[in-house]
Short mmCIF file of C-alpha atoms in Angstrom, two decimals:
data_model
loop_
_atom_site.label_atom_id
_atom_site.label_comp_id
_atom_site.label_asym_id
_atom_site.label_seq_id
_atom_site.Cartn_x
_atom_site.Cartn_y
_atom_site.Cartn_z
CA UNK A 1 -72.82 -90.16 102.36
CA UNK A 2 -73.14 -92.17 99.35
CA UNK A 3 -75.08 -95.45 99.24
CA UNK A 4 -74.77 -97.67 96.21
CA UNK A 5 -78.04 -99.17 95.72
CA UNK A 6 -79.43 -98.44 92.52
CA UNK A 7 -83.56 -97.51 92.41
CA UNK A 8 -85.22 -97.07 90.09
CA UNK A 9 -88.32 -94.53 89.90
CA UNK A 10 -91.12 -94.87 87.26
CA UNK A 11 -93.51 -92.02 86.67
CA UNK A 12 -89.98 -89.93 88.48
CA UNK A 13 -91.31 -86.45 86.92
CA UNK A 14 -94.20 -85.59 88.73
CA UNK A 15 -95.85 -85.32 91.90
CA UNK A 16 -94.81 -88.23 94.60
CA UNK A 17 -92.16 -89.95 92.13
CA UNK A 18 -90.35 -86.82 91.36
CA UNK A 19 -90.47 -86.08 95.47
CA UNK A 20 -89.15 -89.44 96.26
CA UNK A 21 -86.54 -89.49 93.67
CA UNK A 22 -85.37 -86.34 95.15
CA UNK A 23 -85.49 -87.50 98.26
CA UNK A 24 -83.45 -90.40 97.56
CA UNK A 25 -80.81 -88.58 95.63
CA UNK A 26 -80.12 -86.65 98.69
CA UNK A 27 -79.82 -89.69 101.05
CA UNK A 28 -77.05 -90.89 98.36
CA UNK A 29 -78.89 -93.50 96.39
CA UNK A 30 -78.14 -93.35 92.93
CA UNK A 31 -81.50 -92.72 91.65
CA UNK A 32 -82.81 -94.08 88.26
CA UNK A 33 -85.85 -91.24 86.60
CA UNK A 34 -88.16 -93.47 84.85
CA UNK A 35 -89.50 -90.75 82.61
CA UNK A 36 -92.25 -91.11 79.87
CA UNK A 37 -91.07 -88.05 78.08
CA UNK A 38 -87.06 -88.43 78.44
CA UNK A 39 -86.95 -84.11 78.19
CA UNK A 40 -88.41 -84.14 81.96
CA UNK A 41 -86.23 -86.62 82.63
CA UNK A 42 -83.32 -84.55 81.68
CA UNK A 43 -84.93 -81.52 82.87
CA UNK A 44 -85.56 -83.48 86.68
CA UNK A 45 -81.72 -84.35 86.04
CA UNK A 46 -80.53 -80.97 85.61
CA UNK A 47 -82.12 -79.68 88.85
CA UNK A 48 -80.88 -82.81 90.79
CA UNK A 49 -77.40 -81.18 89.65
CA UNK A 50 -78.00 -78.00 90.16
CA UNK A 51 -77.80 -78.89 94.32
CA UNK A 52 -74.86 -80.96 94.07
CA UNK A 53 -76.31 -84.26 93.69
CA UNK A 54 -76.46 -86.98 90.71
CA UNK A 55 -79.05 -89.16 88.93
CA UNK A 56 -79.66 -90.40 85.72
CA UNK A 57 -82.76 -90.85 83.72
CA UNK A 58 -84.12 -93.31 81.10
CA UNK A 59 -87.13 -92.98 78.47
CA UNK A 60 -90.00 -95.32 80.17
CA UNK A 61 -93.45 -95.31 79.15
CA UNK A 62 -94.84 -98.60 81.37
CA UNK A 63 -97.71 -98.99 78.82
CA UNK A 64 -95.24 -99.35 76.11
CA UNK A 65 -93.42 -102.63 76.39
CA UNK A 66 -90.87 -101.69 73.81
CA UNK A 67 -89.99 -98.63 75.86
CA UNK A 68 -89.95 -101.07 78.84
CA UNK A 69 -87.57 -103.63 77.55
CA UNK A 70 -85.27 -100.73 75.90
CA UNK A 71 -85.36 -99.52 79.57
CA UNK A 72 -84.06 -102.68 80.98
CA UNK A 73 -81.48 -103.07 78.53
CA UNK A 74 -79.81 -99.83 79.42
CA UNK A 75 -79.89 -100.49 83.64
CA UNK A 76 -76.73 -102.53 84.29
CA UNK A 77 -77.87 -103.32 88.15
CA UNK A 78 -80.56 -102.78 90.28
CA UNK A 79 -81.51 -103.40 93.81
CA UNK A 80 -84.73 -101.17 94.26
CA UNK A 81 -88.16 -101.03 91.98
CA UNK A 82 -90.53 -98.58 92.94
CA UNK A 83 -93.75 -98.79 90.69
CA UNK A 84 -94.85 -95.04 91.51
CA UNK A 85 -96.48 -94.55 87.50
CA UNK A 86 -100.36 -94.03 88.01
CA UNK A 87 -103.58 -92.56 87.30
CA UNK A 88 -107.01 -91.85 87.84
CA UNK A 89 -109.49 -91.10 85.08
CA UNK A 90 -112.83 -91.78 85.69
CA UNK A 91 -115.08 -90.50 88.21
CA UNK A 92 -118.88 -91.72 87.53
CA UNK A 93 -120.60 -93.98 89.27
CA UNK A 94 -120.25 -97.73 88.68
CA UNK A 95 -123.15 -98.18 86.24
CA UNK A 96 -122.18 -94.88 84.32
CA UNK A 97 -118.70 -95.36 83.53
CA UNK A 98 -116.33 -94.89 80.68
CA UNK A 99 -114.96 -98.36 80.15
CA UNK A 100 -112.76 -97.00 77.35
CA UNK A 101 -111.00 -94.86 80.46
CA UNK A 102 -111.36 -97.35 83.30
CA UNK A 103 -108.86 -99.43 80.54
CA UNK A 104 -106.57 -96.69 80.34
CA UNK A 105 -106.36 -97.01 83.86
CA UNK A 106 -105.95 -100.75 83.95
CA UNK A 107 -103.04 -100.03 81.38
CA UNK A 108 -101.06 -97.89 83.66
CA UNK A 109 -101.80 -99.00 87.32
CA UNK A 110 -101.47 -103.11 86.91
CA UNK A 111 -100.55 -103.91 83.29
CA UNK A 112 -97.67 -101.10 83.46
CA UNK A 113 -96.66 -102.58 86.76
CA UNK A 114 -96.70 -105.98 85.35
CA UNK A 115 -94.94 -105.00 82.10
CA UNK A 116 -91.96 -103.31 84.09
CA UNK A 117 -91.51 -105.74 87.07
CA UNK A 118 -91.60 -108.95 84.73
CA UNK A 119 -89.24 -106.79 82.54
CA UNK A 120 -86.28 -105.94 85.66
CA UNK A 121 -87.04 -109.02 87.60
CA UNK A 122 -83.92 -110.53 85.90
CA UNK A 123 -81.74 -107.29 87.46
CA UNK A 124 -83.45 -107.57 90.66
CA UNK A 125 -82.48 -111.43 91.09
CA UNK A 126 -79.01 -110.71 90.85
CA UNK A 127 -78.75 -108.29 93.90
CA UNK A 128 -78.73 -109.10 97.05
CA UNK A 129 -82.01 -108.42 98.95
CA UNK A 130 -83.74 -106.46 96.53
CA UNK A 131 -87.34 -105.31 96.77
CA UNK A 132 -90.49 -104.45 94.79
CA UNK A 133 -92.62 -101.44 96.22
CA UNK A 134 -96.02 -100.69 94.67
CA UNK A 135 -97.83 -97.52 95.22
CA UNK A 136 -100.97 -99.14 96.01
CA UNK A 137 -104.23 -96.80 97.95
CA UNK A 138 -106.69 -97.71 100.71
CA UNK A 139 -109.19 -96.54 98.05
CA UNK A 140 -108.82 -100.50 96.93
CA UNK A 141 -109.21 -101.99 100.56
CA UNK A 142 -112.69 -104.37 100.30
CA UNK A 143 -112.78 -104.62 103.71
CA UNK A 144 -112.83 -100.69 103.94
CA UNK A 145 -115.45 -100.29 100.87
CA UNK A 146 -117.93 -102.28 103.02
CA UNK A 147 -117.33 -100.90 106.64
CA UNK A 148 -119.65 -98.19 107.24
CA UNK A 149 -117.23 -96.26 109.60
CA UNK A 150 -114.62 -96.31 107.23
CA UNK A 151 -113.89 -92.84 104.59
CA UNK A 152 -113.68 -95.66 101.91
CA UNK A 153 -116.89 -97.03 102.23
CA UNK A 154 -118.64 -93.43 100.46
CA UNK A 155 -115.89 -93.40 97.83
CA UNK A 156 -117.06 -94.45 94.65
CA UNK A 157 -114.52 -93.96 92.01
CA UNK A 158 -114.34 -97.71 90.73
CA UNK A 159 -112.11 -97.76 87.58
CA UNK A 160 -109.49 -96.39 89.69
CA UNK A 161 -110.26 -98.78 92.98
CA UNK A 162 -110.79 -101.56 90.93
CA UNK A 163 -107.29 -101.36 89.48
CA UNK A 164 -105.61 -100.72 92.57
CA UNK A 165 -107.16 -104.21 94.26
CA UNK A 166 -106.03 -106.47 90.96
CA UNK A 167 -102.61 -104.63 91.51
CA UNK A 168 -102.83 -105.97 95.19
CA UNK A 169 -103.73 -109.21 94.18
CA UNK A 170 -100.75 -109.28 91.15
CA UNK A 171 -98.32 -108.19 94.45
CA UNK A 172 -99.35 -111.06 96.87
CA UNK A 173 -99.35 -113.80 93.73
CA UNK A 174 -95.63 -112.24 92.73
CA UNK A 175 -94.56 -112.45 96.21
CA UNK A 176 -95.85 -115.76 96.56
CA UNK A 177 -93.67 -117.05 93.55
CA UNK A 178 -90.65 -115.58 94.82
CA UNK A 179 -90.70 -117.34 98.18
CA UNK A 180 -91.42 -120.55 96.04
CA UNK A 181 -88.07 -119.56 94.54
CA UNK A 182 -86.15 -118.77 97.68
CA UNK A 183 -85.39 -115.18 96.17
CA UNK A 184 -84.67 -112.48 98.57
CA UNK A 185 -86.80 -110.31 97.06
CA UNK A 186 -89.63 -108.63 98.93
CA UNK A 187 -92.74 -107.01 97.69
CA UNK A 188 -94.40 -104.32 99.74
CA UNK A 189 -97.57 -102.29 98.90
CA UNK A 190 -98.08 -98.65 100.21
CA UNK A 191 -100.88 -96.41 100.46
CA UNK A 192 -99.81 -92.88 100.70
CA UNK A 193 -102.91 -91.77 101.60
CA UNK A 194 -104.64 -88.60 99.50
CA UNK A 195 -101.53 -86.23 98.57
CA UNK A 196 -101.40 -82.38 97.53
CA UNK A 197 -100.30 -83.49 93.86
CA UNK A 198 -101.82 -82.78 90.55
CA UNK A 199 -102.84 -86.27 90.83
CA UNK A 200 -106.23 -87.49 89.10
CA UNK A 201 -106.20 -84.04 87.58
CA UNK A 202 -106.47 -81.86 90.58
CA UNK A 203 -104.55 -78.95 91.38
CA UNK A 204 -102.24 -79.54 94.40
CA UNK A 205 -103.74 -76.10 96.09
CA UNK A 206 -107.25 -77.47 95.39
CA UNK A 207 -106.70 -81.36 97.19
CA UNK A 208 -104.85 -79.18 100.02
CA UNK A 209 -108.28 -77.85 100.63
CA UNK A 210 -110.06 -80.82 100.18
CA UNK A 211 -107.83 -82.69 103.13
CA UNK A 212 -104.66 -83.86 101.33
CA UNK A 213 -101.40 -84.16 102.95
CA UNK A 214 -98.31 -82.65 102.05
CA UNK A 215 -95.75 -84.69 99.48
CA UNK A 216 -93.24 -85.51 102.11
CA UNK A 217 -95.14 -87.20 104.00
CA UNK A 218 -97.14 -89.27 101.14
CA UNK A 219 -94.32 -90.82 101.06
CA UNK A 220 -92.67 -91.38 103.97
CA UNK A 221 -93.32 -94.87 103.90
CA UNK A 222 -92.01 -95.14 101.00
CA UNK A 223 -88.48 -93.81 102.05
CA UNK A 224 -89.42 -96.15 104.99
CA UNK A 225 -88.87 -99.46 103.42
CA UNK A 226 -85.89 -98.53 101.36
CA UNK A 227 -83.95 -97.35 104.34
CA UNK A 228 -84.62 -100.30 106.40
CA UNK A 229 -83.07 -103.53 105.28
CA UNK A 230 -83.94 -105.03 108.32
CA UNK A 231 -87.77 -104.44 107.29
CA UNK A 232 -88.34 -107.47 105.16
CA UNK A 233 -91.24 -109.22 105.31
CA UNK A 234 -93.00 -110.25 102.48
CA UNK A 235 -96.42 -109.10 101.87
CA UNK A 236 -96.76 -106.21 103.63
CA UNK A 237 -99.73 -103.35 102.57
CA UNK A 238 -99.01 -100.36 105.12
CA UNK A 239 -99.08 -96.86 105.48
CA UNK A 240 -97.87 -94.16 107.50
CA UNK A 241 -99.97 -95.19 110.35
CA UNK A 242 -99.44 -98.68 110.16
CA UNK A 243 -100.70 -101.76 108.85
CA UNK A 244 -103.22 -101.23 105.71
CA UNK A 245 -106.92 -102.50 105.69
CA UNK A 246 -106.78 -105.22 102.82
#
């Protein structure tokens, strides 16, 4: 089965981009590898082959907006942006961090996003029902941070939540422009939840241990809202259990 909707994939390489783009391959999408160093790219390219299937890859660094706009200048189409590029730094308390590394953060997780939605938009508007998803986090939920019952509400790692909410609040403003335009594009936010990845500088054995969930199904919901076109409401902040604590 081949399926001509063209995605593409940024941070592709590692951890839950490189699953999903993978994933996606398989299901017959042709699969754009946003890579910040275009040798994984290639490399992520070259096993993609290696099982019979076909992607292509392009040198993105989402904190770099020359490598963004060179980026956008090479995709002839698009239908699909998923913003998967992220990381967490910092891990004091709120009064103790490391501003220089909470803006490192900031730079990746909502100015990256920025930088390479504003920079595809124009592909985007040109298909047919496209969509925006943004790998998001219950970390950021407020209503979660102050609920007592809630696993959020003893996390403290605040560069990292911090940027997370202002990327929720960048999703809902976008989204609210495009309906102001009458675009067809939607904008969806998922939290995968905590994943066995060497995310936030963990070793996937070690977050195993500490409660993480395997890859596949971080992001399931993911897969989720590409597959269904009939799923196409505009905000939506979910997860695989359901609707997302905002």
């Amino acid at each position: 089965m081949t399926n001509q909707k063209n995605i593409l994939v940024t941070g592709a390489t590692r951890g839950m981009g490189k699953e999903i783009s993978k994933v996606l391959v398989g299901q017959g999408y042709h699969v754009i590898l946003g890579a910040r160093n275009i040798q994984d790219g290639q490399s992520l390219v070259e096993e993609i082959e290696s099982k019979g299937f076909s992607a292509t890859t392009v040198q993105l660094d989402v904190t770099d907006i020359n490598s963004v706009q060179n980026a956008a200048r090479e995709i002839s189409s698009l239908d699909i942006l998923i913003n998967n590029a992220g990381i967490a730094l910092e891990t004091s308390s709120p009064s103790n961090l490391d501003v220089a590394q909470v803006k490192k953060e900031f730079d990746v997780n909502v100015f990256g996003v920025m930088n390479v939605t504003s920079a595809m938009l124009p592909l985007l508007k040109n298909s047919k029902r496209a969509k925006i998803i943004n790998m998001s986090s219950i970390m950021c939920s407020l209503n979660s941070a102050l609920d007592k019952n809630s696993i959020v509400y003893g996390a403290s790692v605040a560069g990292y939540q911090s940027s997370k909410a202002a990327l929720n609040m960048y999703s809902i403003q976008l989204a609210k422009e495009l309906v102001k335009e009458e675009s067809d594009i939607t904008v969806d936010l998922v939290d995968p939840g905590m994943v066995a990845t060497e995310f936030g500088g963990l070793e996937p054995k070690t977050a195993k241990k500490m409660g993480a969930k395997p890859v596949d199904e971080g992001i399931r919901r993911v897969i989720e809202l590409v597959e269904n076109d009939k799923e196409n409401k505009n905000i939506t902040f979910t997860n695989n259990e359901g609707v997302a604590s905002w």
